[in-house]
Coordinates of C-alpha atoms in Angstrom, one line a residue:
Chain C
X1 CA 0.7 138.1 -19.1
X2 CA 2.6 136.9 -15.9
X3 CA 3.8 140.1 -14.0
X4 CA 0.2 142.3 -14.6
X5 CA -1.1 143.1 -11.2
X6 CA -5.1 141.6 -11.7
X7 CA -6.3 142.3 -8.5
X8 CA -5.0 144.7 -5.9
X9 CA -6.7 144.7 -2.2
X10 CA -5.4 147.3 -0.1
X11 CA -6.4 147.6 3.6
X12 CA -9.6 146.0 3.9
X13 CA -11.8 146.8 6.7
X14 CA -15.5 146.1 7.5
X15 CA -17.2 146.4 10.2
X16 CA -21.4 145.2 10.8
X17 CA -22.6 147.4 13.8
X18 CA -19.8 147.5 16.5
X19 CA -18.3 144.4 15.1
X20 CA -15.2 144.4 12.9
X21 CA -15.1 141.8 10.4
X22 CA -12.2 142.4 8.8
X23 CA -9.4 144.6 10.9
X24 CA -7.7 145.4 7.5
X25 CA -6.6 142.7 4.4
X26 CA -4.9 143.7 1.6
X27 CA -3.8 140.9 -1.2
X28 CA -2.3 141.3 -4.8
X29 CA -3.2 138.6 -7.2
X30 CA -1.2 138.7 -10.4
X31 CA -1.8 137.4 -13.9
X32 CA -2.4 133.3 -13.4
X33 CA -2.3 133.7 -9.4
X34 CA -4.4 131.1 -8.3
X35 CA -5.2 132.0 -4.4
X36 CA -6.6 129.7 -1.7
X37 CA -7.9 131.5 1.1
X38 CA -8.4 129.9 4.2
X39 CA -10.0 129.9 7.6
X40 CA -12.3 129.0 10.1
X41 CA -15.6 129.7 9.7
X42 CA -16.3 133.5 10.8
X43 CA -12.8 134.0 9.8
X44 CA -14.3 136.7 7.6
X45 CA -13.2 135.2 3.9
X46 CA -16.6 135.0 2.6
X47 CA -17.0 138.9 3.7
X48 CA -13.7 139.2 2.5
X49 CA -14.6 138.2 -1.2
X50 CA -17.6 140.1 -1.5
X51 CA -16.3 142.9 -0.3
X52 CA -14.1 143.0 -3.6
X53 CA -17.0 143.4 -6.2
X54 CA -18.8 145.0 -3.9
X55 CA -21.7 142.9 -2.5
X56 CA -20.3 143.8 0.5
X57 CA -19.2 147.5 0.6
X58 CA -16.0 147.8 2.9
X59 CA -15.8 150.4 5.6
X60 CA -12.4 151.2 4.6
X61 CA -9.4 150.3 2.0
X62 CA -8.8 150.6 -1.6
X63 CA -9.9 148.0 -4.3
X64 CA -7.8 148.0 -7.9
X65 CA -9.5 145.7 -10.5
X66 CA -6.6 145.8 -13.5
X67 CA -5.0 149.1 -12.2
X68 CA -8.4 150.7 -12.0
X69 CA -9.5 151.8 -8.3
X70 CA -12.8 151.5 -7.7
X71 CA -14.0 155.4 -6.6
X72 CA -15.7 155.5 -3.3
X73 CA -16.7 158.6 -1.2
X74 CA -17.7 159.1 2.5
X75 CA -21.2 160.2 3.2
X76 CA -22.6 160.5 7.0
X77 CA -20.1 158.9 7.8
X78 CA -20.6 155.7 5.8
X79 CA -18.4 154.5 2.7
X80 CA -19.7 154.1 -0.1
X81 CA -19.2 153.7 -4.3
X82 CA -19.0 157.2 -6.3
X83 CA -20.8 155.7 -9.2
X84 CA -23.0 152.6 -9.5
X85 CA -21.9 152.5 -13.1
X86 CA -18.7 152.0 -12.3
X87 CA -19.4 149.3 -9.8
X88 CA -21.9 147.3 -12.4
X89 CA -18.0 147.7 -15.0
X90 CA -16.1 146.4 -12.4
X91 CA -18.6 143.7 -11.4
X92 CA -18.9 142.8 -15.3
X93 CA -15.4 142.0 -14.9
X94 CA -14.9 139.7 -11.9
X95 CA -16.7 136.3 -12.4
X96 CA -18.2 134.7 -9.2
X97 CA -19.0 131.7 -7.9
X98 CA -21.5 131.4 -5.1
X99 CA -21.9 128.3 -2.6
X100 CA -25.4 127.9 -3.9
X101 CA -24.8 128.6 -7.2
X102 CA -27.7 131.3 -7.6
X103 CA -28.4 130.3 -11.0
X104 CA -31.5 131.9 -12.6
X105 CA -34.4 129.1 -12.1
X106 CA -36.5 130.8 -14.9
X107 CA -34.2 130.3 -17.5
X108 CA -32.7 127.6 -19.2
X109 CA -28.6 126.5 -18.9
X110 CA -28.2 128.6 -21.7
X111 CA -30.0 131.3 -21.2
X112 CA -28.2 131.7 -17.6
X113 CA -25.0 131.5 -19.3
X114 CA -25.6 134.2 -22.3
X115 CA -27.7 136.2 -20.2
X116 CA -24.5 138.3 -19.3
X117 CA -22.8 138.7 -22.3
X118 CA -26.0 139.7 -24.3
X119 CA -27.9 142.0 -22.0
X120 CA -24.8 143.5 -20.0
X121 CA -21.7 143.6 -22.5
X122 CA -24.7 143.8 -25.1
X123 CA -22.6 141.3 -27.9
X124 CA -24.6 139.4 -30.8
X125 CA -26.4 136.6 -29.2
X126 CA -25.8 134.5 -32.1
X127 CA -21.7 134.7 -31.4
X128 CA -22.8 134.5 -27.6
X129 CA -24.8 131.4 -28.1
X130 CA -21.5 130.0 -30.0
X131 CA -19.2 130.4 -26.9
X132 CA -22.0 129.4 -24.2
X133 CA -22.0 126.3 -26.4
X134 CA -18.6 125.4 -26.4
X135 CA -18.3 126.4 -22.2
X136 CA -20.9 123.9 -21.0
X137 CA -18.7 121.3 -23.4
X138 CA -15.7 122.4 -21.6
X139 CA -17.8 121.9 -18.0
X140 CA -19.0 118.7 -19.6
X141 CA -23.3 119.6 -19.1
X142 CA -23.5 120.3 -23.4
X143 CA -26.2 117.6 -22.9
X144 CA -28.5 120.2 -20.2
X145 CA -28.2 123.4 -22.2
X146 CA -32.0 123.1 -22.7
X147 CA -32.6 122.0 -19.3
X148 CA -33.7 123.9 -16.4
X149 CA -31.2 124.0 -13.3
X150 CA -33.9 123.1 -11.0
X151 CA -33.4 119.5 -12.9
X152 CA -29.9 119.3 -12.2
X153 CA -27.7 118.2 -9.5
X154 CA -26.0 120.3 -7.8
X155 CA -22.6 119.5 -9.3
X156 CA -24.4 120.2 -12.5
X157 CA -26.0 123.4 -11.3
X158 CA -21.9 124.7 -9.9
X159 CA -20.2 124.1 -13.3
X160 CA -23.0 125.8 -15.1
X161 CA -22.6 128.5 -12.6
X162 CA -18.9 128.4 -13.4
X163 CA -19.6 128.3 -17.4
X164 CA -21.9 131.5 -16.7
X165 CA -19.3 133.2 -14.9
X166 CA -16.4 132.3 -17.4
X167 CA -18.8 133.5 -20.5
X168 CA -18.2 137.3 -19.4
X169 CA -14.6 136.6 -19.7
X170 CA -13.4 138.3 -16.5
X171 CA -10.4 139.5 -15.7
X172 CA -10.4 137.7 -11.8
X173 CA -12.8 134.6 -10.9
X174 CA -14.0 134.5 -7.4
X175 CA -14.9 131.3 -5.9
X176 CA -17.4 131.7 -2.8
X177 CA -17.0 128.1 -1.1
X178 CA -17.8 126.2 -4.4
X179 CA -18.4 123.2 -3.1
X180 CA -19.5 123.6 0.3
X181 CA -23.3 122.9 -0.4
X182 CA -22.5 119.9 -2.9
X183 CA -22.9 116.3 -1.8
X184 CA -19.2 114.6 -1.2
X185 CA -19.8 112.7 -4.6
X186 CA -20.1 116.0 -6.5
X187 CA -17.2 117.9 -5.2
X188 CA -14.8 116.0 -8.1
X189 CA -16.3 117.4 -10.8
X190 CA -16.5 120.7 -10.1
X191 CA -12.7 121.1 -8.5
X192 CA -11.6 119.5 -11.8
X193 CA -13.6 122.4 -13.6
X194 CA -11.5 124.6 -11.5
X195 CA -8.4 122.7 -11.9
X196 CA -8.8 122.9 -15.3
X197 CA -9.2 126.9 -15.2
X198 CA -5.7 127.0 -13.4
X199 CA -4.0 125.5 -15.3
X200 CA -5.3 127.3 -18.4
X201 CA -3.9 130.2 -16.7
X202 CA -6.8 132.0 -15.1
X203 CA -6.7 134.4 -12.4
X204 CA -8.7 132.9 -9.2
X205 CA -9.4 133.5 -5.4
X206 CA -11.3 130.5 -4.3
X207 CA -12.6 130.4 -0.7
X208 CA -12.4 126.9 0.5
X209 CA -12.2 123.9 2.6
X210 CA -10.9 122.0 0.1
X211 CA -7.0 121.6 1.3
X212 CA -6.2 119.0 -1.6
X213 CA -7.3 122.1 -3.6
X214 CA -5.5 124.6 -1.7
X215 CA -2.1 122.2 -1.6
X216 CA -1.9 121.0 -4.9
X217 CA -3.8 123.8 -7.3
X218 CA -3.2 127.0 -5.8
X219 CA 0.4 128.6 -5.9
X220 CA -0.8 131.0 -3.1
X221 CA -2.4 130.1 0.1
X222 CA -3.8 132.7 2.5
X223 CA -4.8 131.9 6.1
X224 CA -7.5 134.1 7.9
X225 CA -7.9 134.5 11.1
X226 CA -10.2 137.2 13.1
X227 CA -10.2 139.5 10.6
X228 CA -6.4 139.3 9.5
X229 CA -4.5 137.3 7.3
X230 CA -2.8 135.4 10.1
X231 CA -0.3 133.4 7.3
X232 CA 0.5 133.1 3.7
X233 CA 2.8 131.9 1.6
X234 CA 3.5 128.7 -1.2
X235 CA 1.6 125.7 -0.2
X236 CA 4.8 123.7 0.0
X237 CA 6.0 126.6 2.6
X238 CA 2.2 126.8 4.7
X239 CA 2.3 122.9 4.4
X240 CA 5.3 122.1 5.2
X241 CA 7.5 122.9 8.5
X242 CA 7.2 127.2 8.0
X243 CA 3.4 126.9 9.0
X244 CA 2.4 129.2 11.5
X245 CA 1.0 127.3 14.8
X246 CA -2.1 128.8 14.2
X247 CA -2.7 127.6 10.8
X248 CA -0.9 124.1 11.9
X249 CA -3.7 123.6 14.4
X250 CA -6.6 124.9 12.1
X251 CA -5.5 121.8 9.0
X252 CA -4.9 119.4 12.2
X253 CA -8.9 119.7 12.2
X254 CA -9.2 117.9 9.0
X255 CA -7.4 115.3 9.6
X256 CA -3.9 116.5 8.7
X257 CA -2.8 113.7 6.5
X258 CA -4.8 115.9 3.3
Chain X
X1 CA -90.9 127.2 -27.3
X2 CA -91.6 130.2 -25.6
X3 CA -88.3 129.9 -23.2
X4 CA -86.3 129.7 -26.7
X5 CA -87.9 132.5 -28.3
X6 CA -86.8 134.5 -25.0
X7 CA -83.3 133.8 -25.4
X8 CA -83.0 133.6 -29.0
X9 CA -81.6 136.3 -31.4
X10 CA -85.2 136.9 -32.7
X11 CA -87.4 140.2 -32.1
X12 CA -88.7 139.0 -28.8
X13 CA -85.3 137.5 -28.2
X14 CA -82.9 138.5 -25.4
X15 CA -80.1 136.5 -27.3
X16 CA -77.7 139.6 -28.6
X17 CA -78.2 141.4 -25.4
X18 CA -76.9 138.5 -23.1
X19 CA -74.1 137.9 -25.5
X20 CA -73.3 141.5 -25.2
X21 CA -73.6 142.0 -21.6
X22 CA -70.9 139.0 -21.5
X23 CA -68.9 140.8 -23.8
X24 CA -69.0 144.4 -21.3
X25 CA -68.6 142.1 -18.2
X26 CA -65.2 140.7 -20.2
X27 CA -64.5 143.9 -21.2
X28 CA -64.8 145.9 -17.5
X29 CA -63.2 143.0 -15.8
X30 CA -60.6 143.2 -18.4
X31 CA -60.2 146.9 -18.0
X32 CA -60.2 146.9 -14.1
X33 CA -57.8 144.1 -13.5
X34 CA -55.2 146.4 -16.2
X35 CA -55.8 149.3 -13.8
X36 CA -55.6 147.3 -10.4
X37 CA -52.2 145.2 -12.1
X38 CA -50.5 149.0 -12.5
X39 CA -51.9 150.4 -8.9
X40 CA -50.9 147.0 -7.5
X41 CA -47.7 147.1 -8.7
X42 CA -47.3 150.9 -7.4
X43 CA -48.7 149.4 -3.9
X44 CA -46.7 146.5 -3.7
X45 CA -43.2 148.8 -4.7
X46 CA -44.1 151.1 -2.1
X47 CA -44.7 148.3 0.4
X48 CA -41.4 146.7 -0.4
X49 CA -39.3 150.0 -0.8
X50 CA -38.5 150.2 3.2
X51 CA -39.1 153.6 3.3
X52 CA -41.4 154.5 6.2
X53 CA -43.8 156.5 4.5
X54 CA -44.3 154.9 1.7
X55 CA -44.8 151.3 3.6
X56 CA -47.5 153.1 5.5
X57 CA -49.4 154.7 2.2
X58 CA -49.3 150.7 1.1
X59 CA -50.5 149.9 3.9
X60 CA -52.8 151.9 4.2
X61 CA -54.3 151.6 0.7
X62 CA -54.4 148.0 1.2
X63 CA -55.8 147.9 4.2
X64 CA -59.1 150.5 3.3
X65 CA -59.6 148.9 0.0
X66 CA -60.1 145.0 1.3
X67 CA -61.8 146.1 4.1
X68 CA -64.3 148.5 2.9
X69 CA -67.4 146.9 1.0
X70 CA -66.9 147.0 -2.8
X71 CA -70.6 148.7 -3.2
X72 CA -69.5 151.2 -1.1
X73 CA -66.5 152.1 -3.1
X74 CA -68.5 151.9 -6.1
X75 CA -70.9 154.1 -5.2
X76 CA -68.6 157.4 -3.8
X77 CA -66.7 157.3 -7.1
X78 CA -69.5 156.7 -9.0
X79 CA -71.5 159.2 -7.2
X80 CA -70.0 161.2 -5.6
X81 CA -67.4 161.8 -8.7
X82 CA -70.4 162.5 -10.7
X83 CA -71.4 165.4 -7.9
X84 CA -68.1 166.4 -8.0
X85 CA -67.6 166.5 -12.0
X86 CA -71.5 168.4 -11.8
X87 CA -70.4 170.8 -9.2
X88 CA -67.3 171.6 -11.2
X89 CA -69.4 172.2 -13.9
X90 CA -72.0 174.8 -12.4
X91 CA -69.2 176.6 -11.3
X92 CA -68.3 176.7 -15.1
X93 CA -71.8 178.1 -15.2
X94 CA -73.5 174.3 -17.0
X95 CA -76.9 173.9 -15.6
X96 CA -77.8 170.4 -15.0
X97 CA -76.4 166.6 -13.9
X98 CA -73.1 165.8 -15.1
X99 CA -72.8 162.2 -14.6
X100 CA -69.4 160.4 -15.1
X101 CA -69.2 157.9 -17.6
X102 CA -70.5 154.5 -15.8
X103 CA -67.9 152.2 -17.6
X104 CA -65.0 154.1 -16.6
X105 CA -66.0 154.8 -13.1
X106 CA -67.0 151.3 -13.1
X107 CA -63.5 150.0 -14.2
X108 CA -61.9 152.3 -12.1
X109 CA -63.7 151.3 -8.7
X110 CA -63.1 148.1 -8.8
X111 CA -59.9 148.1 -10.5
X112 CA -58.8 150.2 -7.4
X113 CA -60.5 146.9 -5.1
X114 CA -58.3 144.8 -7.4
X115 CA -55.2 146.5 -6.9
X116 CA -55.8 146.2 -3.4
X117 CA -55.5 142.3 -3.5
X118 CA -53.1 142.1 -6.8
X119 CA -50.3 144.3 -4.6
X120 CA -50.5 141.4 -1.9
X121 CA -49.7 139.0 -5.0
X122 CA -46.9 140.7 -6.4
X123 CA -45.2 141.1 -3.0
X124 CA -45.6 137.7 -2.0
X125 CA -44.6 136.9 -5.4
X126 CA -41.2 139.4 -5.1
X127 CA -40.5 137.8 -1.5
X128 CA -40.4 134.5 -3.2
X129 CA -37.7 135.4 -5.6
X130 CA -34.0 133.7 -3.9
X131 CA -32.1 136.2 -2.4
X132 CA -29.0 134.4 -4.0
X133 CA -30.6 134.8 -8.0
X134 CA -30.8 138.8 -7.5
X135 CA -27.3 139.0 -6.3
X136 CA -26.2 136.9 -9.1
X137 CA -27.5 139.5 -10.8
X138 CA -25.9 142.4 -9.3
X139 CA -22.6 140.1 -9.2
X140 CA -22.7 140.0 -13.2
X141 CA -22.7 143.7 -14.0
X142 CA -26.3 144.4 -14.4
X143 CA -27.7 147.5 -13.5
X144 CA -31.0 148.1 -11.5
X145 CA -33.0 148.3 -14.3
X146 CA -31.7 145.3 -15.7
X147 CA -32.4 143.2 -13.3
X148 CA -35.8 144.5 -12.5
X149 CA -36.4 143.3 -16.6
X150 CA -34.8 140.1 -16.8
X151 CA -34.5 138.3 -13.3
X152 CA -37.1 140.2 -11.0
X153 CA -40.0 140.9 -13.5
X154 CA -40.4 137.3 -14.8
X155 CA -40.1 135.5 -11.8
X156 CA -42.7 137.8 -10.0
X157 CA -45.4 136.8 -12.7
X158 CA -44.6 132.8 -12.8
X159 CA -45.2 133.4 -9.2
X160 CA -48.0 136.0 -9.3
X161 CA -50.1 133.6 -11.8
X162 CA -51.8 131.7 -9.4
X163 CA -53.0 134.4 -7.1
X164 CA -53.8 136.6 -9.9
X165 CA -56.2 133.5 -11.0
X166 CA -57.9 134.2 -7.8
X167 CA -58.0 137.9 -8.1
X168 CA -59.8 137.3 -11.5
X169 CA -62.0 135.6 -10.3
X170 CA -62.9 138.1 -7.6
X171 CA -63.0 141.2 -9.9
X172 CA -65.1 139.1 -12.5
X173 CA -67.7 138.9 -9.5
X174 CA -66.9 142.1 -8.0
X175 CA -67.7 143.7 -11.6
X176 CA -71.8 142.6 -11.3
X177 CA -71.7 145.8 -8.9
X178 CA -70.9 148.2 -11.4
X179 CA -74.7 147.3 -12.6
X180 CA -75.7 149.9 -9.9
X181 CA -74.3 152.4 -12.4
X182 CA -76.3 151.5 -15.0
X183 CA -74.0 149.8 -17.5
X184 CA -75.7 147.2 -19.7
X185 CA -73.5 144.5 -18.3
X186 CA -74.1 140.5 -17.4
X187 CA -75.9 141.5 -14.1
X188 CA -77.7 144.9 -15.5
X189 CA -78.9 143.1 -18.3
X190 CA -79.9 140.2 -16.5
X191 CA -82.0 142.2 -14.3
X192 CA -83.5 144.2 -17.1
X193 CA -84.6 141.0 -19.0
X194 CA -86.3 139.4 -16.4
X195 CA -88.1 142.3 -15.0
X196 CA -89.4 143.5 -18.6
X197 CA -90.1 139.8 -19.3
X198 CA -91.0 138.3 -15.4
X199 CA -89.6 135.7 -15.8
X200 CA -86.8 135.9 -12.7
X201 CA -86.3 132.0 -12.9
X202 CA -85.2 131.8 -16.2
X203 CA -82.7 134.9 -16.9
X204 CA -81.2 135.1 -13.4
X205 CA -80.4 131.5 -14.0
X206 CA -79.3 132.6 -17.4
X207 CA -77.1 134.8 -16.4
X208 CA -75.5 132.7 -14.0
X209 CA -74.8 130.1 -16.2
X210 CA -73.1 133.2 -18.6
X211 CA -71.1 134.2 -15.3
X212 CA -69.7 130.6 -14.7
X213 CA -68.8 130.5 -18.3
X214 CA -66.3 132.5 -18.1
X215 CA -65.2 132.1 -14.5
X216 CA -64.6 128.4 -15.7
X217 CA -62.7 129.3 -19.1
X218 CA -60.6 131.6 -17.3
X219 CA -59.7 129.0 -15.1
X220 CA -58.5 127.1 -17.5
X221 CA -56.5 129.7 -19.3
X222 CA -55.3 130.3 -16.2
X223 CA -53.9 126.3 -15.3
X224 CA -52.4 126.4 -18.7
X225 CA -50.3 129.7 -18.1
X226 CA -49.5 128.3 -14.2
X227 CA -48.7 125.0 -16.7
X228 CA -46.1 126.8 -18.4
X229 CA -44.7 128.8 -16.2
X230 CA -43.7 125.9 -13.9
X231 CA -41.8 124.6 -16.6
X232 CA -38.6 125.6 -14.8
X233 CA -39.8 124.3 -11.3
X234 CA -38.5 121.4 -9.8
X235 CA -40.7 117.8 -10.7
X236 CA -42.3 118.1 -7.9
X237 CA -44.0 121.4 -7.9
X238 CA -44.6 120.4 -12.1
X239 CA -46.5 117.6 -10.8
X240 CA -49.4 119.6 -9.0
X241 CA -50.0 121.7 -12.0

């Protein structure tokens, strides 16, 4: 449903101690957006994203997952969620992907990837098993749905982190630098994964330093920069000649001809 | 002829007894390590909670109960309950000793020495859970309670296993004290047979062949649950198992 506002991020600000993070985002993704946010490292995107489900609780601003606002209150002082059940909702319906995957080492690739939608959204594990089955096919690990992730590589471990994220079937995806902890060899298969999710027409915010990602998968790319978004726009327009200089320097640091 | 007649399961024979006694020494070990696993677990929570107080009542508690001699501990609850239960009951106008029952002060003194050592294991075991795995966690929607079940729970017993081997082992031994209460356990009994018998040699001996016994099947049931619960670490950790 192109047009439904997915995401709404309104004013953003965090600070840790003294130090503001972030000096006050706000971003709409709509239905199919696919969002590349950008930035040097300490740019605050990473705080940025988990300040949206709420790993992070900002200092100030207003969060909308699907037109509902996630209810904070102010106490001594400090911001803060008015009901943890609400949170856990919201969270149940934004999917993320962390930089090191975080799957569960005790269990199995299946269990990881029904865990969710058996013990949170509390479906029939025999229709759960069903889908889990037919989402490692779709990362292409059908093969390690017995196996531990300890015994897979880390390519491995990211799309079954992707296929555990995608079995909640969440509103929004967030990507936390996907592929930053992945050996170059393994960065291919998981950003076709994600390309793949695109184009099927899922909502996604993916932190990166991919820019072949950002360029040519994303129809949104949003440039941080101490705290603010410093640029955004289509990739053709942040690519091309409209790029601000800041932005123009920061891609000139990976060699520019991406 | 006359050593097998002594430990046989004839009239003269100390055979049932021993088996027995093996049986209460499982059985109080048993009991105390249940008691010291739930105290433990109240020890190591309060430890890890971050709330002043309560990291110095852990603290506290684990630091009296390790380094106070077991005997000693044995013998104020032991005793000193049993003046306390016979003083309650003079007030209630009983004459007489009221002593407490020795198997349940027994279990209880050294299961609170076990819990002392278990709450080190489950927080070392919680510390070794990834930071990343519990906010995976969180990020999926479950609740507190949820995760304490299904992420935190599990992975603090496939790391707890091998300590709580060690703490087994310890409250097996630690459980020849109780004998000072009286209770026909391995060590009581051991005692009684070869003083009524005098022959020290053979049922001290005896009994710690019976002790080893189970120290060494224990271990073993122990290996084969660290076996399996390193099924999901990495080949090189499985290959130390």
């Amino acid at each position: 449903m192109p047009g439904v506002t997915r995401l709404s991020v309104r004013n953003i600000r965090k600070s840790f101690g003294s130090h503001e993070v972030l000096k006050g985002i706000s971003l709409d993704a709509e239905d199919g957006d696919v969002i590349s946010l950008l930035g040097a490292s300490g740019s605050g995107k990473s705080t940025f994203l988990r300040c949206i489900n709420l790993l992070e609780t900002a200092t100030d601003g207003e969060i909308f997952v699907d037109g509902e606002q996630i209810r904070m209150v102010r106490k001594n002082g400090q911001s803060r969620p008015e009901s943890q059940k609400q949170v856990d909702h919201i969270r149940s319906e934004l999917g993320m992907v962390f930089q090191s995957f975080n799957l569960w080492s005790h269990m199995t690739i299946l269990q990881n990837v029904i865990e969710g939608p058996v013990h949170v959204l509390k479906r029939p594990k025999a229709e759960c098993i069903a889908e889990a089955e037919a989402l490692l096919d779709k990362v292409g690990i059908a093969d390690k749905r017995h196996a531990y992730p300890a015994h897979l590589s880390g390519g491995q471990q990211q799309r079954a982190a992707i296929a555990r994220a995608l079995a909640m079937k969440p509103k929004v995806m967030l990507f936390d630098e996907p592929t930053s902890a992945l050996d170059p060899e393994l960065v291919g298969e998981v950003l076709r994964v994600m390309r793949a999710l695109a184009e099927e027409g899922m909502t996604m915010l993916v932190v990166t330093h991919e820019m072949s990602f950002a360029r040519n998968v994303s129809n949104r790319v949003v440039f941080m920069r101490q705290g603010l978004v410093d640029s955004s726009g289509t990739p053709d327009d942040m690519f091309g000649s409209g790029a601000s200089p800041a932005f123009r320097q920061f891609i000139g640091h990976f060699g520019g001809e991406q | 002829m006359a050593t097998l007649e002594l430990l046989g399961f004839g009239q003269n024979g100390w055979g049932a007894l021993l088996l027995v006694a093996t049986l209460m020494t499982l059985a109080v070990t048993a009991t105390a390590l249940l008691i010291g696993a739930v105290l433990g677990t109240l020890v190591a929570t309060a430890k890890l909670s971050g709330n002043v107080l309560l990291v110095g009542l852990g603290n506290v508690y684990t630091t009296v109960f390790r380094g106070v001699p077991e005997l000693l501990i044995i013998y104020l609850i032991y005793f000193g309950g049993s003046s306390a239960v016979t003083a309650v009951g003079q007030w209630l106008g009983y004459e007489g000793f009221l002593g407490l029952p020795s198997f349940a002060a027994g279990a209880l003194a050294v299961g609170i020495i076990s819990g002392s050592y278990q709450a080190e294991v489950y927080r070392g075991a919680y510390l070794a859970i990834a930071k990343g795995e519990l906010e995976a966690a969180s990020a999926i929607g479950m609740n507190r309670m949820l995760r304490l079940r299904r992420v935190v729970m599990p992975q603090v017993l496939r790391y707890a296993i091998p300590g709580l081997g060690n703490v087994w082992q310890l409250t097996l031994k630690d459980s020849a004290l109780i004998s000072v209460t009286g209770l026909a356990e391995l060590m009581r009994t051991s005692q009684v047979a070869a003083g009524s018998t005098r022959q020290y040699f053979l049922f001290y001996i005896v009994g710690g062949v019976l002790y080893l016994l189970l120290t060494s099947f224990s271990d073993r049931v122990f290996n084969r649950a660290e076996r399996r619960a390193n099924r999901s670490m990495p080949a090189a950790a499985m290959g130390q198992a």
